mmCIF file of C-alpha atoms in Angstrom:
data_model
loop_
_atom_site.group_PDB
_atom_site.id
_atom_site.type_symbol
_atom_site.label_atom_id
_atom_site.label_comp_id
_atom_site.label_asym_id
_atom_site.label_seq_id
_atom_site.Cartn_x
_atom_site.Cartn_y
_atom_site.Cartn_z
ATOM 1 C CA MET O 1 -11.092 -22.905 -11.374
ATOM 2 C CA ASN O 2 -11.905 -23.362 -7.688
ATOM 3 C CA ARG O 3 -10.289 -21.119 -5.126
ATOM 4 C CA PRO O 4 -7.707 -22.660 -2.773
ATOM 5 C CA ALA O 5 -9.202 -23.910 0.478
ATOM 6 C CA THR O 6 -7.461 -21.278 2.608
ATOM 7 C CA LEU O 7 -7.075 -17.547 2.135
ATOM 8 C CA HIS O 8 -3.348 -17.884 2.667
ATOM 9 C CA GLY O 9 -3.308 -20.383 -0.194
ATOM 10 C CA LEU O 10 -5.313 -17.935 -2.314
ATOM 11 C CA TYR O 11 -2.859 -15.133 -1.501
ATOM 12 C CA LEU O 12 0.114 -17.296 -2.506
ATOM 13 C CA GLU O 13 -1.589 -18.448 -5.705
ATOM 14 C CA GLU O 14 -2.500 -14.919 -6.761
ATOM 15 C CA VAL O 15 0.973 -13.547 -6.057
ATOM 16 C CA ARG O 16 2.581 -16.396 -8.030
ATOM 17 C CA ALA O 17 0.244 -15.663 -10.943
ATOM 18 C CA GLU O 18 1.198 -11.984 -10.821
ATOM 19 C CA LEU O 19 4.891 -12.884 -10.754
ATOM 20 C CA ALA O 20 4.446 -15.133 -13.783
ATOM 21 C CA LYS O 21 2.513 -12.454 -15.657
ATOM 22 C CA ALA O 22 5.231 -9.856 -15.014
ATOM 23 C CA ILE O 23 8.212 -12.132 -15.646
ATOM 24 C CA ALA O 24 9.339 -10.137 -18.706
ATOM 25 C CA PHE O 25 8.867 -6.739 -17.054
ATOM 26 C CA GLU O 26 12.041 -4.630 -16.913
ATOM 27 C CA PRO O 27 11.581 -1.332 -15.042
ATOM 28 C CA ALA O 28 13.261 1.835 -16.258
ATOM 29 C CA PRO O 29 16.534 2.614 -14.488
ATOM 30 C CA MET O 30 16.392 5.063 -11.596
ATOM 31 C CA ASP O 31 19.144 7.206 -13.120
ATOM 32 C CA ALA O 32 19.618 10.951 -13.402
ATOM 33 C CA ALA O 33 17.704 11.144 -16.683
ATOM 34 C CA ALA O 34 14.664 9.387 -15.215
ATOM 35 C CA LEU O 35 14.716 11.418 -11.997
ATOM 36 C CA ALA O 36 15.115 14.756 -13.785
ATOM 37 C CA ALA O 37 11.413 14.825 -14.661
ATOM 38 C CA LEU O 38 10.317 14.412 -11.018
ATOM 39 C CA PRO O 39 9.336 17.317 -8.756
ATOM 40 C CA GLU O 40 12.184 18.558 -6.549
ATOM 41 C CA PRO O 41 11.051 16.963 -3.242
ATOM 42 C CA VAL O 42 10.581 13.581 -4.935
ATOM 43 C CA ARG O 43 14.097 13.782 -6.406
ATOM 44 C CA ARG O 44 15.431 14.576 -2.927
ATOM 45 C CA TYR O 45 13.653 11.520 -1.562
ATOM 46 C CA PHE O 46 15.336 9.247 -4.110
ATOM 47 C CA SER O 47 18.720 10.721 -3.192
ATOM 48 C CA ALA O 48 18.261 10.864 0.602
ATOM 49 C CA CYS O 49 16.971 7.301 0.786
ATOM 50 C CA GLY O 50 19.622 5.776 -1.464
ATOM 51 C CA PHE O 51 17.483 4.920 -4.502
ATOM 52 C CA ALA O 52 19.082 7.291 -7.014
ATOM 53 C CA ASP O 53 21.360 5.606 -9.561
ATOM 54 C CA ARG O 54 20.476 2.148 -8.257
ATOM 55 C CA PRO O 55 18.942 -0.743 -10.218
ATOM 56 C CA ALA O 56 15.163 -0.438 -10.367
ATOM 57 C CA MET O 57 12.899 -2.917 -8.600
ATOM 58 C CA ARG O 58 10.231 -5.020 -10.278
ATOM 59 C CA ASN O 59 8.353 -5.769 -7.064
ATOM 60 C CA ALA O 60 8.550 -5.739 -3.273
ATOM 61 C CA ARG O 61 7.646 -8.131 -0.466
ATOM 62 C CA PHE O 62 6.878 -6.397 2.836
ATOM 63 C CA THR O 63 6.995 -8.206 6.166
ATOM 64 C CA TRP O 64 5.223 -6.322 8.943
ATOM 65 C CA ASP O 65 6.499 -6.858 12.492
ATOM 66 C CA GLU O 66 3.439 -5.406 14.129
ATOM 67 C CA VAL O 67 0.114 -4.090 12.879
ATOM 68 C CA LYS O 68 -2.737 -2.811 15.030
ATOM 69 C CA MET O 69 -6.234 -1.985 13.817
ATOM 70 C CA ARG O 70 -9.440 -0.775 15.422
ATOM 71 C CA ARG O 71 -12.908 -0.912 13.959
ATOM 72 C CA GLY O 72 -14.268 2.359 15.339
ATOM 73 C CA ARG O 73 -13.803 5.280 17.703
ATOM 74 C CA GLY O 74 -13.489 4.091 21.282
ATOM 75 C CA LYS O 75 -12.847 0.519 20.139
ATOM 76 C CA GLY O 76 -9.826 -1.431 21.324
ATOM 77 C CA TRP O 77 -6.782 -2.082 19.182
ATOM 78 C CA MET O 78 -6.511 -5.529 17.595
ATOM 79 C CA ARG O 79 -3.114 -7.032 16.701
ATOM 80 C CA ILE O 80 -2.783 -8.334 13.160
ATOM 81 C CA LYS O 81 -0.150 -10.421 11.401
ATOM 82 C CA MET O 82 0.270 -9.169 7.857
ATOM 83 C CA ASP O 83 2.222 -10.082 4.702
ATOM 84 C CA GLN O 84 2.220 -7.952 1.570
ATOM 85 C CA PHE O 85 3.391 -8.026 -2.052
ATOM 86 C CA ASN O 86 3.378 -5.027 -4.431
ATOM 87 C CA ASP O 87 4.154 -5.266 -8.153
ATOM 88 C CA ALA O 88 5.359 -2.214 -10.080
ATOM 89 C CA ALA O 89 4.460 -3.811 -13.401
ATOM 90 C CA GLY O 90 0.775 -4.010 -12.512
ATOM 91 C CA PRO O 91 0.089 -1.844 -10.678
ATOM 92 C CA ALA O 92 -0.903 -4.613 -8.264
ATOM 93 C CA ARG O 93 -1.044 -5.088 -4.509
ATOM 94 C CA PHE O 94 -1.820 -8.178 -2.379
ATOM 95 C CA VAL O 95 -2.175 -8.434 1.413
ATOM 96 C CA TYR O 96 -2.767 -11.438 3.636
ATOM 97 C CA LEU O 97 -3.750 -10.863 7.257
ATOM 98 C CA HIS O 98 -4.538 -13.003 10.282
ATOM 99 C CA ALA O 99 -5.848 -11.990 13.712
ATOM 100 C CA LEU O 100 -7.951 -13.012 16.688
ATOM 101 C CA LEU O 101 -11.274 -11.174 16.776
ATOM 102 C CA GLY O 102 -11.967 -10.203 20.365
ATOM 103 C CA GLY O 103 -8.781 -12.019 21.279
ATOM 104 C CA LEU O 104 -10.524 -15.372 20.771
ATOM 105 C CA LEU O 105 -12.044 -15.890 17.319
ATOM 106 C CA PRO O 106 -9.451 -16.511 14.557
ATOM 107 C CA PHE O 107 -10.116 -14.706 11.315
ATOM 108 C CA ASN O 108 -8.069 -14.087 8.206
ATOM 109 C CA GLY O 109 -8.376 -11.952 5.135
ATOM 110 C CA ARG O 110 -7.028 -11.221 1.690
ATOM 111 C CA ASP O 111 -7.064 -7.698 0.293
ATOM 112 C CA LYS O 112 -6.169 -7.193 -3.373
ATOM 113 C CA TYR O 113 -5.873 -4.634 -6.150
ATOM 114 C CA GLN O 114 -5.078 -6.140 -9.558
ATOM 115 C CA ASP O 115 -6.070 -5.524 -13.191
ATOM 116 C CA GLY O 116 -8.084 -2.451 -12.248
ATOM 117 C CA HIS O 117 -10.157 -4.141 -9.534
ATOM 118 C CA GLY O 118 -10.082 -4.201 -5.753
ATOM 119 C CA SER O 119 -11.528 -6.927 -3.549
ATOM 120 C CA MET O 120 -11.565 -8.075 0.055
ATOM 121 C CA ILE O 121 -12.313 -11.537 1.462
ATOM 122 C CA ILE O 122 -12.605 -12.161 5.214
ATOM 123 C CA ARG O 123 -13.296 -15.496 6.904
ATOM 124 C CA ALA O 124 -13.675 -16.595 10.514
ATOM 125 C CA LEU O 125 -12.232 -19.917 11.661
ATOM 126 C CA GLY O 126 -10.847 -20.236 8.132
ATOM 127 C CA LEU O 127 -14.269 -21.311 6.835
ATOM 128 C CA ILE O 128 -17.087 -18.911 7.743
ATOM 129 C CA LYS O 129 -17.450 -16.115 5.197
ATOM 130 C CA ILE O 130 -17.689 -12.691 6.808
ATOM 131 C CA ALA O 131 -17.065 -10.669 3.657
ATOM 132 C CA ASP O 132 -16.381 -11.272 -0.019
ATOM 133 C CA ALA O 133 -16.624 -7.811 -1.497
ATOM 134 C CA ALA O 134 -15.801 -6.194 -4.802
ATOM 135 C CA SER O 135 -17.141 -2.902 -6.165
ATOM 136 C CA ALA O 136 -16.255 0.219 -8.109
ATOM 137 C CA HIS O 137 -15.587 1.945 -4.786
ATOM 138 C CA MET O 138 -13.111 -0.790 -3.853
ATOM 139 C CA ASP O 139 -11.436 -0.436 -7.261
ATOM 140 C CA GLN O 140 -10.849 3.251 -6.583
ATOM 141 C CA SER O 141 -9.738 2.692 -2.983
ATOM 142 C CA GLY O 142 -7.358 -0.092 -3.983
ATOM 143 C CA LEU O 143 -5.677 2.087 -6.597
ATOM 144 C CA ALA O 144 -5.413 4.952 -4.087
ATOM 145 C CA THR O 145 -3.745 2.632 -1.581
ATOM 146 C CA PHE O 146 -1.216 1.448 -4.171
ATOM 147 C CA LEU O 147 -0.460 5.107 -4.929
ATOM 148 C CA ALA O 148 0.084 5.857 -1.232
ATOM 149 C CA GLU O 149 2.726 3.105 -1.130
ATOM 150 C CA ALA O 150 4.477 4.079 -4.387
ATOM 151 C CA LEU O 151 7.557 5.475 -2.647
ATOM 152 C CA MET O 152 8.004 2.212 -0.730
ATOM 153 C CA LEU O 153 8.503 0.594 -4.159
ATOM 154 C CA PRO O 154 10.063 3.654 -5.817
ATOM 155 C CA SER O 155 10.292 2.203 -9.322
ATOM 156 C CA ALA O 156 6.479 2.534 -9.314
ATOM 157 C CA ALA O 157 6.955 6.305 -9.050
ATOM 158 C CA LEU O 158 8.633 6.232 -12.478
ATOM 159 C CA ARG O 159 6.113 4.053 -14.306
ATOM 160 C CA PRO O 160 4.060 5.563 -17.166
ATOM 161 C CA TYR O 161 0.822 5.012 -15.202
ATOM 162 C CA LEU O 162 1.952 7.585 -12.583
ATOM 163 C CA ARG O 163 2.237 11.297 -13.355
ATOM 164 C CA TRP O 164 3.756 13.936 -11.059
ATOM 165 C CA GLU O 165 2.924 17.621 -10.612
ATOM 166 C CA SER O 166 5.051 20.106 -8.663
ATOM 167 C CA ILE O 167 3.465 21.988 -5.757
ATOM 168 C CA ASP O 168 6.328 23.410 -3.667
ATOM 169 C CA GLY O 169 9.639 22.444 -2.080
ATOM 170 C CA LEU O 170 8.065 20.051 0.416
ATOM 171 C CA SER O 171 5.122 18.520 -1.453
ATOM 172 C CA ALA O 172 4.153 17.070 -4.829
ATOM 173 C CA ARG O 173 0.947 15.768 -6.379
ATOM 174 C CA ALA O 174 0.776 12.327 -8.008
ATOM 175 C CA ILE O 175 -1.934 11.034 -10.368
ATOM 176 C CA ILE O 176 -2.137 7.324 -11.101
ATOM 177 C CA THR O 177 -4.244 5.862 -13.923
ATOM 178 C CA ASP O 178 -5.066 2.196 -14.443
ATOM 179 C CA ALA O 179 -7.813 0.453 -16.431
ATOM 180 C CA GLY O 180 -9.516 3.775 -17.142
ATOM 181 C CA LEU O 181 -9.570 4.818 -13.469
ATOM 182 C CA SER O 182 -7.561 7.749 -12.082
ATOM 183 C CA VAL O 183 -6.926 8.802 -8.489
ATOM 184 C CA ARG O 184 -4.678 11.472 -7.071
ATOM 185 C CA GLY O 185 -2.963 12.412 -3.863
ATOM 186 C CA ILE O 186 -0.330 14.684 -2.346
ATOM 187 C CA PHE O 187 2.978 13.417 -0.967
ATOM 188 C CA ARG O 188 4.565 15.533 1.759
ATOM 189 C CA PHE O 189 8.258 15.580 2.710
ATOM 190 C CA ASN O 190 10.517 17.084 5.365
ATOM 191 C CA GLY O 191 13.725 19.053 4.907
ATOM 192 C CA ALA O 192 15.797 15.851 5.067
ATOM 193 C CA GLY O 193 14.083 14.524 1.952
ATOM 194 C CA GLU O 194 11.995 11.951 3.856
ATOM 195 C CA PHE O 195 8.409 11.211 2.817
ATOM 196 C CA THR O 196 6.258 11.970 5.880
ATOM 197 C CA ALA O 197 2.617 11.933 4.730
ATOM 198 C CA PHE O 198 0.235 11.179 1.889
ATOM 199 C CA ASP O 199 -3.232 12.731 1.514
ATOM 200 C CA THR O 200 -6.017 11.828 -0.883
ATOM 201 C CA ASP O 201 -9.700 12.640 -1.304
ATOM 202 C CA ASP O 202 -10.236 9.619 -3.590
ATOM 203 C CA ARG O 203 -10.637 6.767 -1.097
ATOM 204 C CA TRP O 204 -13.895 5.330 0.232
ATOM 205 C CA GLN O 205 -14.197 4.387 3.885
ATOM 206 C CA ASP O 206 -16.507 1.485 3.098
ATOM 207 C CA GLY O 207 -18.811 0.418 0.317
ATOM 208 C CA HIS O 208 -21.795 2.415 1.526
ATOM 209 C CA ASP O 209 -20.471 5.978 1.779
ATOM 210 C CA ASP O 210 -22.178 8.790 -0.071
ATOM 211 C CA ALA O 211 -18.777 10.136 -1.134
ATOM 212 C CA PRO O 212 -15.089 9.464 -0.599
ATOM 213 C CA ILE O 213 -13.624 10.605 2.738
ATOM 214 C CA PRO O 214 -10.244 12.358 3.054
ATOM 215 C CA TRP O 215 -7.594 9.808 4.010
ATOM 216 C CA ARG O 216 -4.039 10.264 5.265
ATOM 217 C CA ILE O 217 -0.987 8.065 5.687
ATOM 218 C CA LYS O 218 1.718 9.217 8.109
ATOM 219 C CA ALA O 219 5.255 7.822 7.777
ATOM 220 C CA SER O 220 8.176 8.080 10.230
ATOM 221 C CA GLY O 221 10.941 6.052 11.879
ATOM 222 C CA TYR O 222 13.386 6.033 8.990
ATOM 223 C CA ARG O 223 16.212 3.520 9.174
ATOM 224 C CA ASP O 224 18.450 1.448 6.931
ATOM 225 C CA MET O 225 16.681 -1.525 5.370
ATOM 226 C CA GLY O 226 18.884 -3.532 3.059
ATOM 227 C CA GLY O 227 20.924 -0.559 1.912
ATOM 228 C CA PHE O 228 17.984 1.848 1.566
ATOM 229 C CA ARG O 229 16.468 4.306 4.050
ATOM 230 C CA LEU O 230 12.779 3.631 4.505
ATOM 231 C CA ALA O 231 10.082 4.693 6.933
ATOM 232 C CA THR O 232 9.212 1.865 9.324
ATOM 233 C CA GLU O 233 6.295 3.397 11.251
ATOM 234 C CA TYR O 234 3.010 4.019 9.438
ATOM 235 C CA LYS O 235 -0.396 5.299 10.554
ATOM 236 C CA ALA O 236 -3.625 5.432 8.551
ATOM 237 C CA VAL O 237 -6.152 8.151 9.396
ATOM 238 C CA TRP O 238 -9.643 9.045 8.205
ATOM 239 C CA ILE O 239 -10.190 12.829 8.245
ATOM 240 C CA GLU O 240 -13.825 12.729 9.393
ATOM 241 C CA LYS O 241 -16.152 15.638 10.163
ATOM 242 C CA ALA O 242 -16.051 14.571 13.813
ATOM 243 C CA GLY O 243 -12.257 14.788 13.793
ATOM 244 C CA ASP O 244 -9.333 12.625 12.765
ATOM 245 C CA PHE O 245 -9.818 8.881 13.293
ATOM 246 C CA GLU O 246 -6.586 6.889 13.362
ATOM 247 C CA TYR O 247 -7.549 3.282 12.714
ATOM 248 C CA LEU O 248 -4.340 1.519 11.662
ATOM 249 C CA ARG O 249 -0.752 1.445 12.932
ATOM 250 C CA GLY O 250 1.974 -0.624 11.304
ATOM 251 C CA ARG O 251 5.653 -1.284 11.937
ATOM 252 C CA LEU O 252 7.566 -2.468 8.897
ATOM 253 C CA GLY O 253 10.121 -5.136 9.717
ATOM 254 C CA LYS O 254 11.605 -6.152 6.378
ATOM 255 C CA VAL O 255 11.516 -5.245 2.687
ATOM 256 C CA GLU O 256 12.753 -7.523 -0.094
ATOM 257 C CA TYR O 257 12.930 -6.286 -3.660
ATOM 258 C CA ASN O 258 12.843 -8.311 -6.898
ATOM 259 C CA VAL O 259 11.506 -11.460 -5.260
ATOM 260 C CA GLU O 260 10.663 -14.546 -7.287
ATOM 261 C CA GLU O 261 8.345 -16.184 -4.761
ATOM 262 C CA PRO O 262 5.523 -14.838 -2.536
#
């Protein structure tokens, strides 16, 4: 089957296919029995953010108000429009983005993790292929990114593919396994029960690294979003030998759970 002519069309087609595949999926309830097995700071997060004893979510659609990205140290920030869909049944994650390269050249992209594989497609002017990449490194990085976002779709934190280990009162380790691949990371929380950071050593910076590079997500700006408290400000940071390199900033505008359309 030929791909849709546009990457936005591809994104919509892939999300619809994922929705159809997961139509019979019923997540486990987020009740006291399910939460009892979680480490203490993760249980506090469910309670503080209003997820405890609420119906579980099958999926989530994220609308980002503002995203900024830079391609290297000393480079300028580029504004990006971004839509995202995560599926707890999968695990699966789809992102569509659009921006102006150098403020002039339109480009768009589709980033995906699904069925154990990660891939990225980028085109300029909607037609010129800049990248169409898939690799074992992208598989691992895609799964690590889904793990980092698990508490944004908290039913994912209770799925059999994700296992938790206690560390202390303000942090917990999570291990996610899919299609024979496992990655791990540490979630960090504050005294109010809010998730504030995620760290992993299992993500590749690009497809040509000699080894994975430590990667961190920072979360802040908690506010009510449809009856739940969620972080709205996110930063992505590579922990490089030369020092921390913050390359992505995002402001979450809207979250919709249990959607039936992309």
